[in-house]
PDB file of C-alpha atoms in Angstrom:
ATOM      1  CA  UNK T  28      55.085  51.518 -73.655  1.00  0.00           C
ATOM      2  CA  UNK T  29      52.709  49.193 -72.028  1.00  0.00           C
ATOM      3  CA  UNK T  30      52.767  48.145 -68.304  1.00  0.00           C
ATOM      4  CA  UNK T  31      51.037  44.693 -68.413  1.00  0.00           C
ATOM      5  CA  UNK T  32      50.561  42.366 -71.632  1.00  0.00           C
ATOM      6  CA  UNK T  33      46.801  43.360 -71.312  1.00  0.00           C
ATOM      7  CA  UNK T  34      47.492  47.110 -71.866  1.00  0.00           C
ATOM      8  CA  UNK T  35      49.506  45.675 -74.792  1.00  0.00           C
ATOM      9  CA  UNK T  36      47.208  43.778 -76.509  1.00  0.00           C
ATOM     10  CA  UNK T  37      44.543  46.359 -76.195  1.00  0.00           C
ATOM     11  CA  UNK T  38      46.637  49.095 -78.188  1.00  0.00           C
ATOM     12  CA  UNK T  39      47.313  46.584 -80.945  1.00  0.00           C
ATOM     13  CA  UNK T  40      44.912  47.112 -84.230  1.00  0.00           C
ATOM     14  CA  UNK T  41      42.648  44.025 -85.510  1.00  0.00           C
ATOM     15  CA  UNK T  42      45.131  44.136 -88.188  1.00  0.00           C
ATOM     16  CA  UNK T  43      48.081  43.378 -86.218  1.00  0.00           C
ATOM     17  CA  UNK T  44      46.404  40.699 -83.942  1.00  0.00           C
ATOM     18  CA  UNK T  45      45.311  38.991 -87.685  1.00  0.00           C
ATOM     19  CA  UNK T  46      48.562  39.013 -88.833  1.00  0.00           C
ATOM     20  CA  UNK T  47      50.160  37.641 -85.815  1.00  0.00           C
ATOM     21  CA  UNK T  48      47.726  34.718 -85.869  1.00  0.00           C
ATOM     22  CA  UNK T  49      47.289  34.226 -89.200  1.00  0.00           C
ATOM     23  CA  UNK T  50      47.825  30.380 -90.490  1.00  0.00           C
ATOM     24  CA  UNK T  51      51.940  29.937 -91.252  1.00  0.00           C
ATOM     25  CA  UNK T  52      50.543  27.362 -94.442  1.00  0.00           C
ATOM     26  CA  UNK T  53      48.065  26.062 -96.280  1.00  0.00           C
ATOM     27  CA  UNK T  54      47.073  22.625 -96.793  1.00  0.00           C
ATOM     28  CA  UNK T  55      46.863  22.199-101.023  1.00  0.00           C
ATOM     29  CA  UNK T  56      44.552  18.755-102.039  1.00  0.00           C
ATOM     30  CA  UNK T  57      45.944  17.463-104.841  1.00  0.00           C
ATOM     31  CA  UNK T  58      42.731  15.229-105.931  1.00  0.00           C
ATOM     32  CA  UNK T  59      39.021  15.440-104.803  1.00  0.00           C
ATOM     33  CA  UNK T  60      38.831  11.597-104.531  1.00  0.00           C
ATOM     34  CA  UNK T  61      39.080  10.677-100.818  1.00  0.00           C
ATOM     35  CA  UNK T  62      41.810   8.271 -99.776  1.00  0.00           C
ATOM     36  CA  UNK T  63      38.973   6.083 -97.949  1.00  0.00           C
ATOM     37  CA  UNK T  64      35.857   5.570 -97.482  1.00  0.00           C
ATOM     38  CA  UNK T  65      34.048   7.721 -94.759  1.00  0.00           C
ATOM     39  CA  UNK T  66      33.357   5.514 -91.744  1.00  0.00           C
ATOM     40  CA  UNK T  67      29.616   5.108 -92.420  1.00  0.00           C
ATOM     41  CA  UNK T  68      30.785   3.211 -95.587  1.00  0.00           C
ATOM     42  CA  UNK T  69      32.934   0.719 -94.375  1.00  0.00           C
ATOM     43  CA  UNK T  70      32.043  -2.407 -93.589  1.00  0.00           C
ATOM     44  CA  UNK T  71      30.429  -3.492 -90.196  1.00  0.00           C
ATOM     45  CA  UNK T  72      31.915  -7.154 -90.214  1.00  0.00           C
ATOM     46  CA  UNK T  73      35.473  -5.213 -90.328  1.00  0.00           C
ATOM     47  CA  UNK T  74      34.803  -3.641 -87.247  1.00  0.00           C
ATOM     48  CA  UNK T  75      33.191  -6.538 -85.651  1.00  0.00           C
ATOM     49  CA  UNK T  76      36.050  -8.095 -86.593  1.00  0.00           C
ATOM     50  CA  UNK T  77      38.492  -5.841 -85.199  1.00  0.00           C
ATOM     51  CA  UNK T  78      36.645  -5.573 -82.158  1.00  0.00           C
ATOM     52  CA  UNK T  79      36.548  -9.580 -81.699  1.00  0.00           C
ATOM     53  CA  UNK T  80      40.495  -9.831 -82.427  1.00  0.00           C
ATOM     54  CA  UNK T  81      40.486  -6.918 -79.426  1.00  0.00           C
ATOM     55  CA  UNK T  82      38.189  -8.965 -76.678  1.00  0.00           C
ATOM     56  CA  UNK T  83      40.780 -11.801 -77.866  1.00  0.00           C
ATOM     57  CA  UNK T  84      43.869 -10.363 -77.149  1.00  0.00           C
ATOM     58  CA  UNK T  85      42.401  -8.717 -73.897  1.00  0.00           C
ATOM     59  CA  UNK T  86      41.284 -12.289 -72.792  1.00  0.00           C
ATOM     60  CA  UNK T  87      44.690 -13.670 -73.444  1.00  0.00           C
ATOM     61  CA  UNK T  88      46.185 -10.787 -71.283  1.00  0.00           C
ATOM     62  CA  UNK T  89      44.462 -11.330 -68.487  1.00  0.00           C
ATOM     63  CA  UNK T  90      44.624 -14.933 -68.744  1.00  0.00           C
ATOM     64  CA  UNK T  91      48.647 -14.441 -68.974  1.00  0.00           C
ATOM     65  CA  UNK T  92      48.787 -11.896 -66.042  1.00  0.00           C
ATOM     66  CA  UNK T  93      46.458 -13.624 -63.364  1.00  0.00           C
ATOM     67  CA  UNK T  94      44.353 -16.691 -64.421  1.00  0.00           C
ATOM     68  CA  UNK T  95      47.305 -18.734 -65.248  1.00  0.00           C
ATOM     69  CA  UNK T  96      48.606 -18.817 -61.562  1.00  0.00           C
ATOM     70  CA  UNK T  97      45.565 -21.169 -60.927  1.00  0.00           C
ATOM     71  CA  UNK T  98      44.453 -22.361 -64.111  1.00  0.00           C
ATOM     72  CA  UNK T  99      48.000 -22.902 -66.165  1.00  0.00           C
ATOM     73  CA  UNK T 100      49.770 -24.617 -63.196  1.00  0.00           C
ATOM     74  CA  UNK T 101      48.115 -27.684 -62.693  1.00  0.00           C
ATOM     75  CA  UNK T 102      46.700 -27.272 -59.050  1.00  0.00           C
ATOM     76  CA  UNK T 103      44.195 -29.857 -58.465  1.00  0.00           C
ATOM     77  CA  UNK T 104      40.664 -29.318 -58.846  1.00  0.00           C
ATOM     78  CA  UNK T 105      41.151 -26.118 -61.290  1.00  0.00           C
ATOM     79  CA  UNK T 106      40.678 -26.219 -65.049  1.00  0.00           C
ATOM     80  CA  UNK T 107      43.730 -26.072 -66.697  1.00  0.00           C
ATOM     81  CA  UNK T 108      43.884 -23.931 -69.611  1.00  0.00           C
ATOM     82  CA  UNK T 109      44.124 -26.357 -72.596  1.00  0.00           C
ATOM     83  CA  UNK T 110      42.956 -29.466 -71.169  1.00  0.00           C
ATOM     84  CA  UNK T 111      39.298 -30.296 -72.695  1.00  0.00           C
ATOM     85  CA  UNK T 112      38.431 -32.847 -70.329  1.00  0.00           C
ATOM     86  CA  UNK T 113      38.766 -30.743 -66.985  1.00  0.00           C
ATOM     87  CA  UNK T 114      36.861 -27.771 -68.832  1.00  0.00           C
ATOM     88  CA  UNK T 115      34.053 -30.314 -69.861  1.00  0.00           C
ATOM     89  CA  UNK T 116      31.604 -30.377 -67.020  1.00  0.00           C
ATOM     90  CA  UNK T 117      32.407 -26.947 -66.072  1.00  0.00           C
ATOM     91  CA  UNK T 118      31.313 -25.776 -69.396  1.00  0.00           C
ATOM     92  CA  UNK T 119      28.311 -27.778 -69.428  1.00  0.00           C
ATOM     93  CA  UNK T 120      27.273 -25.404 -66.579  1.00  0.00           C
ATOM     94  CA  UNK T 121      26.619 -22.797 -69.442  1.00  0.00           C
ATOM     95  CA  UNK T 122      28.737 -19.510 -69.995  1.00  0.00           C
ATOM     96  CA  UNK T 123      26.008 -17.367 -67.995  1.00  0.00           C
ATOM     97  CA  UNK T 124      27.363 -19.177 -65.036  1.00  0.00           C
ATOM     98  CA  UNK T 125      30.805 -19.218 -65.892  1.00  0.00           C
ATOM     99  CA  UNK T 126      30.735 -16.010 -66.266  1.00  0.00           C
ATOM    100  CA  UNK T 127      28.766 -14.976 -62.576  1.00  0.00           C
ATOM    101  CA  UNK T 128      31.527 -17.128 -60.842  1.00  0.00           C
ATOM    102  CA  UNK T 129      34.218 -15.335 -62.515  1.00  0.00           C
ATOM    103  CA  UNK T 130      33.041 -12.130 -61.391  1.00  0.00           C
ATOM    104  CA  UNK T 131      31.533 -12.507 -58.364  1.00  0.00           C
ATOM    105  CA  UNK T 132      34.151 -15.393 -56.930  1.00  0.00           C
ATOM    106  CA  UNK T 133      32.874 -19.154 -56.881  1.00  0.00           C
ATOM    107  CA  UNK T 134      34.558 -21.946 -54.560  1.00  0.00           C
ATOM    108  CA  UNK T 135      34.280 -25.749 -56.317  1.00  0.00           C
ATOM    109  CA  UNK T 136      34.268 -29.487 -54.664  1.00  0.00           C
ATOM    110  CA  UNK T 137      37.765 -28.837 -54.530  1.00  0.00           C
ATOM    111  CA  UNK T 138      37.758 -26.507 -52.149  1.00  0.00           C
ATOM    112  CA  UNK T 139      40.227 -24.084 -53.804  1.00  0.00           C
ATOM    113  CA  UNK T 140      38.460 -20.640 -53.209  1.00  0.00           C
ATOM    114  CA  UNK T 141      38.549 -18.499 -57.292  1.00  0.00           C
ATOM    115  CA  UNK T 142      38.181 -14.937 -56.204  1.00  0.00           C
ATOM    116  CA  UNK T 143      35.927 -12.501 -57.653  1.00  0.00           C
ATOM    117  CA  UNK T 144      37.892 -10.848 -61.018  1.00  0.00           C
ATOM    118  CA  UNK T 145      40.215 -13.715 -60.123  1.00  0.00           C
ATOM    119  CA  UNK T 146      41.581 -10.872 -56.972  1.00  0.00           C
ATOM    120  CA  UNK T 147      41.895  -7.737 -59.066  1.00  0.00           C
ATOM    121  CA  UNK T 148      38.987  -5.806 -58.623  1.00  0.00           C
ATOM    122  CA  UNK T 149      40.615  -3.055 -61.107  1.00  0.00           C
ATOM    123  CA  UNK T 150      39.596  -5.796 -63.856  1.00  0.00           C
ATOM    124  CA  UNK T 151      36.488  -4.920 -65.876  1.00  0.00           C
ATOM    125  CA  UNK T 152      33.506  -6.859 -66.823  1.00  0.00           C
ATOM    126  CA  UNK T 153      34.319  -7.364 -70.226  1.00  0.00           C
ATOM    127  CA  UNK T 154      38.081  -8.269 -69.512  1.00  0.00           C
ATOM    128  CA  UNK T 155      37.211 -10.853 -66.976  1.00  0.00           C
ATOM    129  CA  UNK T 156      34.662 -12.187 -69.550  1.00  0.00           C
ATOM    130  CA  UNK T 157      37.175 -11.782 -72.628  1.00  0.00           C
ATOM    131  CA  UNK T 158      39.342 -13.906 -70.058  1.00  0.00           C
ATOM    132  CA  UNK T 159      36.965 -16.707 -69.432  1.00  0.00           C
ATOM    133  CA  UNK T 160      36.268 -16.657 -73.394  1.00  0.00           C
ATOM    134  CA  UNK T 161      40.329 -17.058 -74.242  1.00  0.00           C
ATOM    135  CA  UNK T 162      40.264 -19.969 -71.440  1.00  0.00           C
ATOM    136  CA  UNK T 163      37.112 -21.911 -72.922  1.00  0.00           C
ATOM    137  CA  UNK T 164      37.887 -21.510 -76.353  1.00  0.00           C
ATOM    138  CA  UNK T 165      41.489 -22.387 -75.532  1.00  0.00           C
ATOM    139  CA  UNK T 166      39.842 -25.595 -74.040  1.00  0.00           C
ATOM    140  CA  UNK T 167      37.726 -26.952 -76.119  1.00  0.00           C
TER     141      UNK T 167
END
């Protein structure tokens, strides 16, 4: 008998380690015809798609989690989310801009400091961008 599991698996035969690790099943294809197409087939506007509907709903989240405490809660001076006529001249300023203030932090004529990644620096550039997207778009 063996004294450590090395010892052990050295006196087993290549026959016993193969049967001990061979496959329990087998996988049986019923048809040669693949159930879809391979990636490089399917269409590109399908992912852009899904990757737009993604940005969207990331946008949204952050919106819903931190940029509605200033911009869905009508404090004076701030954008509110929906209304077209407060978003005007700030999107006149061009979404490069828009943008650079949302990450780096911008303070208006109001006065009202908006920190940079609207105080969660754990926020990504393309969620704080998705973000200002959802709130333009939202606004327009």
């Amino acid at each position: 008998m063996a004294n450590t599991d090395n010892e052990a698996v050295e006196t087993r035969s290549a026959e016993e380690i193969a049967a001990l690790t061979a496959p329990v099943g087998k996988v049986r294809v019923a048809s040669r015809t693949p159930v879809a197409a391979p990636v490089e087939e399917q269409s590109r506007a399908g992912v852009d798609a899904t990757a737009s509907a993604r940005t969207e709903d990331a946008g949204k989240r952050v919106y819903n989690s931190l940029c509605f405490s200033c911009h869905g809660t009508k404090l004076p001076g701030v954008p509110q989310l929906g209304d077209a006529a407060s978003w005007q001249p700030v999107i006149e300023k061009g979404m490069a801009i828009l943008y650079q203030h949302a990450l780096e932090g911008f303070t208006g004529t109001s006065g009202i400091a908006m920190p940079a990644r609207g105080g969660n620096p754990n926020l990504t550039d393309v969620e704080v961008r998705a973000a200002v997207d959802y709130m333009v778009d939202s606004s327009r």
